[in-house]
Short mmCIF file of the C-alpha atoms (twelve columns), coordinates in Angstrom:
data_MODEL
# 
_entry.id   MODEL 
# 
loop_
_atom_site.group_PDB 
_atom_site.id 
_atom_site.type_symbol 
_atom_site.label_atom_id 
_atom_site.label_alt_id 
_atom_site.label_comp_id 
_atom_site.label_asym_id 
_atom_site.label_seq_id 
_atom_site.Cartn_x 
_atom_site.Cartn_y 
_atom_site.Cartn_z 
_atom_site.pdbx_PDB_model_num 
ATOM 1   C CA . MET A 1   -16.141 -3.866 -2.813  1 
ATOM 2   C CA . THR A 2   -17.925 -3.131 -6.063  1 
ATOM 3   C CA . LYS A 3   -15.848 -3.608 -9.079  1 
ATOM 4   C CA . GLY A 4   -15.731 -0.924 -11.730 1 
ATOM 5   C CA . GLU A 5   -14.167 0.095  -15.034 1 
ATOM 6   C CA . LYS A 6   -10.445 0.726  -15.438 1 
ATOM 7   C CA . MET A 7   -9.400  3.976  -16.990 1 
ATOM 8   C CA . PRO A 8   -6.059  5.734  -17.750 1 
ATOM 9   C CA . ALA A 9   -4.827  7.584  -14.627 1 
ATOM 10  C CA . ASP A 10  -4.239  10.875 -16.458 1 
ATOM 11  C CA . GLN A 11  -8.020  11.072 -17.146 1 
ATOM 12  C CA . ALA A 12  -8.874  11.102 -13.517 1 
ATOM 13  C CA . LEU A 13  -5.870  12.454 -11.455 1 
ATOM 14  C CA . LYS A 14  -5.783  16.289 -11.458 1 
ATOM 15  C CA . VAL A 15  -3.733  18.740 -9.438  1 
ATOM 16  C CA . GLY A 16  -5.824  19.952 -6.463  1 
ATOM 17  C CA . ALA A 17  -7.906  16.780 -6.148  1 
ATOM 18  C CA . ARG A 18  -8.445  15.577 -2.615  1 
ATOM 19  C CA . LEU A 19  -7.242  12.110 -1.838  1 
ATOM 20  C CA . THR A 20  -7.645  9.596  1.040   1 
ATOM 21  C CA . PHE A 21  -4.821  7.186  1.678   1 
ATOM 22  C CA . TYR A 22  -5.381  3.864  3.450   1 
ATOM 23  C CA . LEU A 23  -2.247  2.563  4.974   1 
ATOM 24  C CA . ASN A 24  -1.984  -1.165 5.568   1 
ATOM 25  C CA . ASP A 25  -5.515  -1.488 4.080   1 
ATOM 26  C CA . ALA A 26  -6.932  0.364  7.195   1 
ATOM 27  C CA . GLU A 27  -10.672 1.057  7.274   1 
ATOM 28  C CA . VAL A 28  -10.158 4.739  8.111   1 
ATOM 29  C CA . GLY A 29  -8.071  6.824  5.749   1 
ATOM 30  C CA . VAL A 30  -5.985  9.945  6.099   1 
ATOM 31  C CA . ALA A 31  -6.549  12.979 3.901   1 
ATOM 32  C CA . SER A 32  -4.227  14.528 1.349   1 
ATOM 33  C CA . ARG A 33  -4.331  16.580 -1.895  1 
ATOM 34  C CA . ILE A 34  -2.513  16.304 -5.197  1 
ATOM 35  C CA . GLU A 35  0.098   19.229 -5.462  1 
ATOM 36  C CA . ASP A 36  1.825   18.268 -8.632  1 
ATOM 37  C CA . ILE A 37  2.014   15.378 -11.247 1 
ATOM 38  C CA . SER A 38  4.700   14.344 -13.648 1 
ATOM 39  C CA . ASP A 39  4.936   11.208 -15.895 1 
ATOM 40  C CA . LYS A 40  6.294   8.981  -13.128 1 
ATOM 41  C CA . LYS A 41  5.837   10.743 -9.855  1 
ATOM 42  C CA . MET A 42  3.056   12.554 -7.950  1 
ATOM 43  C CA . MET A 43  3.553   15.092 -5.210  1 
ATOM 44  C CA . VAL A 44  0.812   15.055 -2.514  1 
ATOM 45  C CA . ALA A 45  0.322   16.896 0.718   1 
ATOM 46  C CA . MET A 46  1.760   14.862 3.595   1 
ATOM 47  C CA . PRO A 47  -1.031  13.210 5.586   1 
ATOM 48  C CA . VAL A 48  -1.149  13.496 9.372   1 
ATOM 49  C CA . ASP A 49  -2.785  11.393 12.018  1 
ATOM 50  C CA . ASP A 50  -5.561  12.542 14.316  1 
ATOM 51  C CA . ARG A 51  -2.956  14.091 16.697  1 
ATOM 52  C CA . GLY A 52  -1.524  16.126 13.793  1 
ATOM 53  C CA . VAL A 53  1.704   14.005 13.613  1 
ATOM 54  C CA . PRO A 54  3.054   13.541 10.029  1 
ATOM 55  C CA . ILE A 55  2.784   10.035 8.707   1 
ATOM 56  C CA . ILE A 56  5.930   8.673  7.012   1 
ATOM 57  C CA . PRO A 57  5.614   5.206  5.405   1 
ATOM 58  C CA . VAL A 58  8.649   2.996  4.615   1 
ATOM 59  C CA . SER A 59  10.067  3.707  1.144   1 
ATOM 60  C CA . GLY A 60  8.653   1.226  -1.372  1 
ATOM 61  C CA . GLU A 61  5.504   0.585  0.658   1 
ATOM 62  C CA . GLN A 62  2.322   0.147  -1.394  1 
ATOM 63  C CA . VAL A 63  -0.661  2.375  -0.303  1 
ATOM 64  C CA . VAL A 64  -4.295  2.149  -1.413  1 
ATOM 65  C CA . CYS A 65  -5.718  5.527  -2.399  1 
ATOM 66  C CA . ARG A 66  -9.219  6.767  -3.155  1 
ATOM 67  C CA . MET A 67  -10.296 9.999  -4.883  1 
ATOM 68  C CA . ALA A 68  -13.945 11.190 -4.884  1 
ATOM 69  C CA . GLY A 69  -15.657 11.795 -8.169  1 
ATOM 70  C CA . GLN A 70  -19.096 12.741 -9.324  1 
ATOM 71  C CA . GLY A 71  -21.343 9.858  -8.070  1 
ATOM 72  C CA . CYS A 72  -18.373 7.591  -7.845  1 
ATOM 73  C CA . TYR A 73  -14.810 7.267  -6.508  1 
ATOM 74  C CA . TYR A 74  -11.532 6.320  -8.108  1 
ATOM 75  C CA . GLN A 75  -9.354  3.814  -6.448  1 
ATOM 76  C CA . PHE A 76  -5.743  2.805  -7.140  1 
ATOM 77  C CA . ARG A 77  -2.621  1.487  -5.554  1 
ATOM 78  C CA . THR A 78  0.522   3.673  -5.490  1 
ATOM 79  C CA . VAL A 79  4.022   3.276  -4.023  1 
ATOM 80  C CA . TYR A 80  5.496   5.729  -1.444  1 
ATOM 81  C CA . LEU A 81  8.834   6.918  -2.747  1 
ATOM 82  C CA . ASP A 82  10.069  9.731  -0.509  1 
ATOM 83  C CA . LYS A 83  9.168   12.846 1.514   1 
ATOM 84  C CA . GLY A 84  10.005  16.438 0.964   1 
ATOM 85  C CA . ARG A 85  9.032   20.079 1.545   1 
ATOM 86  C CA . GLN A 86  7.818   21.939 -1.590  1 
ATOM 87  C CA . PRO A 87  7.270   24.375 0.347   1 
ATOM 88  C CA . ILE A 88  4.831   22.427 2.490   1 
ATOM 89  C CA . PRO A 89  5.545   18.790 3.766   1 
ATOM 90  C CA . VAL A 90  4.799   16.383 0.921   1 
ATOM 91  C CA . TRP A 91  4.947   12.780 -0.100  1 
ATOM 92  C CA . PHE A 92  6.264   11.722 -3.460  1 
ATOM 93  C CA . VAL A 93  4.409   8.657  -4.771  1 
ATOM 94  C CA . SER A 94  4.329   6.743  -8.029  1 
ATOM 95  C CA . VAL A 95  1.724   7.492  -10.659 1 
ATOM 96  C CA . PRO A 96  -0.383  4.495  -11.443 1 
ATOM 97  C CA . GLU A 97  -1.025  3.520  -14.963 1 
ATOM 98  C CA . THR A 98  -4.796  3.075  -14.478 1 
ATOM 99  C CA . VAL A 99  -7.350  3.805  -11.808 1 
ATOM 100 C CA . GLU A 100 -10.625 1.899  -11.063 1 
ATOM 101 C CA . LYS A 101 -13.793 3.850  -11.351 1 
ATOM 102 C CA . VAL A 102 -16.228 2.600  -8.712  1 
ATOM 103 C CA . GLN A 103 -19.902 3.469  -9.007  1 
ATOM 104 C CA . ASN A 104 -20.521 3.610  -5.341  1 
ATOM 105 C CA . ARG A 105 -21.040 6.002  -2.441  1 
ATOM 106 C CA . GLU A 106 -18.015 7.985  -1.399  1 
ATOM 107 C CA . PHE A 107 -18.632 6.754  2.062   1 
ATOM 108 C CA . VAL A 108 -20.456 3.857  3.702   1 
ATOM 109 C CA . ARG A 109 -24.016 5.001  4.608   1 
ATOM 110 C CA . ILE A 110 -25.817 3.367  7.409   1 
ATOM 111 C CA . SER A 111 -29.267 3.820  8.967   1 
ATOM 112 C CA . MET A 112 -29.440 5.784  12.118  1 
ATOM 113 C CA . ASP A 113 -32.280 6.983  14.256  1 
ATOM 114 C CA . CYS A 114 -31.309 9.895  16.507  1 
ATOM 115 C CA . PRO A 115 -32.388 13.513 16.979  1 
ATOM 116 C CA . ILE A 116 -30.806 16.361 15.145  1 
ATOM 117 C CA . VAL A 117 -31.214 20.261 15.232  1 
ATOM 118 C CA . VAL A 118 -31.231 21.937 11.820  1 
ATOM 119 C CA . ARG A 119 -30.714 25.672 11.629  1 
ATOM 120 C CA . PRO A 120 -31.503 26.943 7.997   1 
ATOM 121 C CA . LEU A 121 -29.224 29.736 6.648   1 
ATOM 122 C CA . ASP A 122 -30.547 32.347 4.368   1 
ATOM 123 C CA . GLU A 123 -28.597 33.802 1.384   1 
ATOM 124 C CA . ASN A 124 -26.780 36.277 3.715   1 
ATOM 125 C CA . GLY A 125 -25.783 33.513 6.208   1 
ATOM 126 C CA . ALA A 126 -28.315 34.534 8.834   1 
ATOM 127 C CA . ILE A 127 -29.619 31.620 10.949  1 
ATOM 128 C CA . GLY A 128 -33.385 30.868 10.810  1 
ATOM 129 C CA . GLU A 129 -35.672 29.174 13.200  1 
ATOM 130 C CA . MET A 130 -34.559 25.758 14.557  1 
ATOM 131 C CA . ILE A 131 -35.983 22.585 13.112  1 
ATOM 132 C CA . PHE A 132 -36.115 19.500 15.306  1 
ATOM 133 C CA . ALA A 133 -35.840 16.423 13.182  1 
ATOM 134 C CA . LYS A 134 -34.586 12.842 13.199  1 
ATOM 135 C CA . ILE A 135 -31.650 11.469 11.190  1 
ATOM 136 C CA . VAL A 136 -32.527 8.743  8.625   1 
ATOM 137 C CA . ASP A 137 -29.028 7.697  7.680   1 
ATOM 138 C CA . ILE A 138 -25.464 9.090  7.841   1 
ATOM 139 C CA . SER A 139 -22.035 8.691  6.268   1 
ATOM 140 C CA . GLY A 140 -18.816 10.396 6.528   1 
ATOM 141 C CA . GLY A 141 -19.842 12.826 3.858   1 
ATOM 142 C CA . GLY A 142 -23.417 13.745 4.702   1 
ATOM 143 C CA . LEU A 143 -26.749 12.654 6.258   1 
ATOM 144 C CA . ALA A 144 -30.402 12.577 5.565   1 
ATOM 145 C CA . ILE A 145 -33.219 13.665 7.845   1 
ATOM 146 C CA . MET A 146 -36.988 13.153 7.898   1 
ATOM 147 C CA . HIS A 147 -38.866 16.392 7.938   1 
ATOM 148 C CA . ASN A 148 -42.556 17.415 7.201   1 
ATOM 149 C CA . ALA A 149 -41.696 20.312 4.860   1 
ATOM 150 C CA . ILE A 150 -39.579 20.944 1.787   1 
ATOM 151 C CA . LEU A 151 -36.046 22.458 2.000   1 
ATOM 152 C CA . THR A 152 -34.856 24.094 -1.197  1 
ATOM 153 C CA . LEU A 153 -32.182 22.215 -3.080  1 
ATOM 154 C CA . GLY A 154 -28.799 24.076 -2.786  1 
ATOM 155 C CA . SER A 155 -29.839 25.796 0.370   1 
ATOM 156 C CA . LYS A 156 -27.630 25.525 3.409   1 
ATOM 157 C CA . ALA A 157 -28.116 24.863 7.164   1 
ATOM 158 C CA . VAL A 158 -26.159 24.407 10.321  1 
ATOM 159 C CA . LEU A 159 -26.554 20.722 11.564  1 
ATOM 160 C CA . GLU A 160 -26.083 20.054 15.255  1 
ATOM 161 C CA . LEU A 161 -25.624 16.432 16.498  1 
ATOM 162 C CA . ASP A 162 -24.998 15.684 20.128  1 
ATOM 163 C CA . ASN A 163 -23.277 12.773 21.968  1 
ATOM 164 C CA . ILE A 164 -22.092 10.662 19.150  1 
ATOM 165 C CA . PRO A 165 -19.888 7.900  20.746  1 
ATOM 166 C CA . GLY A 166 -16.204 8.627  20.090  1 
ATOM 167 C CA . VAL A 167 -17.049 11.939 18.206  1 
ATOM 168 C CA . GLY A 168 -19.011 14.118 20.662  1 
ATOM 169 C CA . MET A 169 -20.915 17.223 19.618  1 
ATOM 170 C CA . LEU A 170 -20.887 18.015 15.912  1 
ATOM 171 C CA . ARG A 171 -21.911 21.438 14.472  1 
ATOM 172 C CA . ILE A 172 -21.468 21.271 10.643  1 
ATOM 173 C CA . THR A 173 -22.662 23.314 7.745   1 
ATOM 174 C CA . GLY A 174 -24.512 21.208 5.188   1 
ATOM 175 C CA . LYS A 175 -25.931 21.787 1.810   1 
ATOM 176 C CA . VAL A 176 -29.299 20.259 0.690   1 
ATOM 177 C CA . VAL A 177 -28.553 17.863 -2.239  1 
ATOM 178 C CA . ARG A 178 -31.789 15.838 -2.159  1 
ATOM 179 C CA . CYS A 179 -35.461 16.332 -1.158  1 
ATOM 180 C CA . ALA A 180 -37.820 13.520 -1.803  1 
ATOM 181 C CA . ARG A 181 -41.330 12.988 -0.633  1 
ATOM 182 C CA . VAL A 182 -42.201 9.629  1.024   1 
ATOM 183 C CA . GLU A 183 -45.350 8.169  2.362   1 
ATOM 184 C CA . ALA A 184 -45.489 7.695  6.081   1 
ATOM 185 C CA . ALA A 185 -48.084 6.962  8.745   1 
ATOM 186 C CA . GLY A 186 -50.012 10.139 9.223   1 
ATOM 187 C CA . GLY A 187 -49.236 11.682 5.742   1 
ATOM 188 C CA . ASN A 188 -46.367 12.637 3.568   1 
ATOM 189 C CA . VAL A 189 -42.992 13.520 4.849   1 
ATOM 190 C CA . TYR A 190 -39.660 14.383 3.081   1 
ATOM 191 C CA . HIS A 191 -36.323 12.716 3.293   1 
ATOM 192 C CA . ILE A 192 -33.766 15.544 2.918   1 
ATOM 193 C CA . GLY A 193 -30.198 14.844 2.122   1 
ATOM 194 C CA . PHE A 194 -27.314 17.117 3.233   1 
ATOM 195 C CA . GLN A 195 -23.740 17.113 2.046   1 
ATOM 196 C CA . PHE A 196 -21.209 18.218 4.742   1 
ATOM 197 C CA . LEU A 197 -19.366 21.378 3.707   1 
ATOM 198 C CA . ASP A 198 -16.928 22.164 6.594   1 
ATOM 199 C CA . MET A 199 -16.223 19.037 8.569   1 
ATOM 200 C CA . SER A 200 -12.652 18.833 9.828   1 
ATOM 201 C CA . ARG A 201 -10.430 15.893 8.922   1 
ATOM 202 C CA . GLN A 202 -10.205 14.936 12.510  1 
ATOM 203 C CA . HIS A 203 -14.015 14.865 13.012  1 
ATOM 204 C CA . GLN A 204 -14.571 13.146 9.714   1 
ATOM 205 C CA . ASN A 205 -12.149 10.293 10.581  1 
ATOM 206 C CA . LYS A 206 -13.862 9.869  14.029  1 
ATOM 207 C CA . LEU A 207 -17.307 9.889  12.324  1 
ATOM 208 C CA . VAL A 208 -16.232 7.294  9.678   1 
ATOM 209 C CA . LYS A 209 -14.834 5.058  12.486  1 
ATOM 210 C CA . PHE A 210 -18.096 5.371  14.470  1 
ATOM 211 C CA . ILE A 211 -20.082 4.336  11.289  1 
ATOM 212 C CA . PHE A 212 -17.848 1.344  10.653  1 
ATOM 213 C CA . ASP A 213 -18.178 0.216  14.302  1 
ATOM 214 C CA . LEU A 214 -21.968 0.663  14.154  1 
ATOM 215 C CA . GLN A 215 -22.101 -1.335 10.804  1 
ATOM 216 C CA . ARG A 216 -20.069 -4.198 12.344  1 
ATOM 217 C CA . LYS A 217 -22.392 -4.327 15.374  1 
ATOM 218 C CA . SER A 218 -25.412 -4.373 13.053  1 
ATOM 219 C CA . LEU A 219 -24.044 -7.157 10.935  1 
ATOM 220 C CA . ALA A 220 -23.170 -9.205 13.987  1 
ATOM 221 C CA . LYS A 221 -26.860 -8.951 14.952  1 
ATOM 222 C CA . GLY A 222 -27.906 -9.949 11.459  1 
ATOM 223 C CA . ILE A 223 -29.413 -6.630 10.691  1 
ATOM 224 C CA . GLY A 224 -26.914 -5.381 8.046   1 
ATOM 225 C CA . LYS A 225 -26.492 -1.966 6.594   1 
ATOM 226 C CA . LYS A 226 -29.060 0.053  4.779   1 
# 
């Protein structure tokens, strides 16, 4: 993992921030959110597994946590203290003194070559004509496609992916966050990056697991990630 700068936790941790906990250093995390912070204790929404069952660690167990930032993520270790209902089910965890700011992608991104259907949305949410394209790369937070025309930055589209192993059919709203011209055989094309906007926690966990599995297979063949 890329090492980054240390900074005081109170400069990064804010009420409402989304967290991902990795129990026992697992590769796939479980989602949460900061509900309240005091000097020594942080109250977070209780994570659940992919079946919707609440996760309850052993009191005193250390847990790795990540929080997404702008072009980075913050990582720290915290200690699970107790559970409660305030009024939703919550964890109480320790507040770290510092967090590590890692200049890296929020999710592992890996090359992928498979078809995708893109349905652009106008300002009123009406669906436009279908675009048939190919995925360039994908992560748990977004994907990039190759297309022969520009899509406006900030515009939205419905993204439809079919038959992803362990995930199945995905139909997700995405926002265009990047549009770059690249040279290719036969002329210029565009690599268009989308950020996922409405992916469920369950589907995201499954997609991240699929990406890690794909990465491991690629590394085993000596190909490596993108």
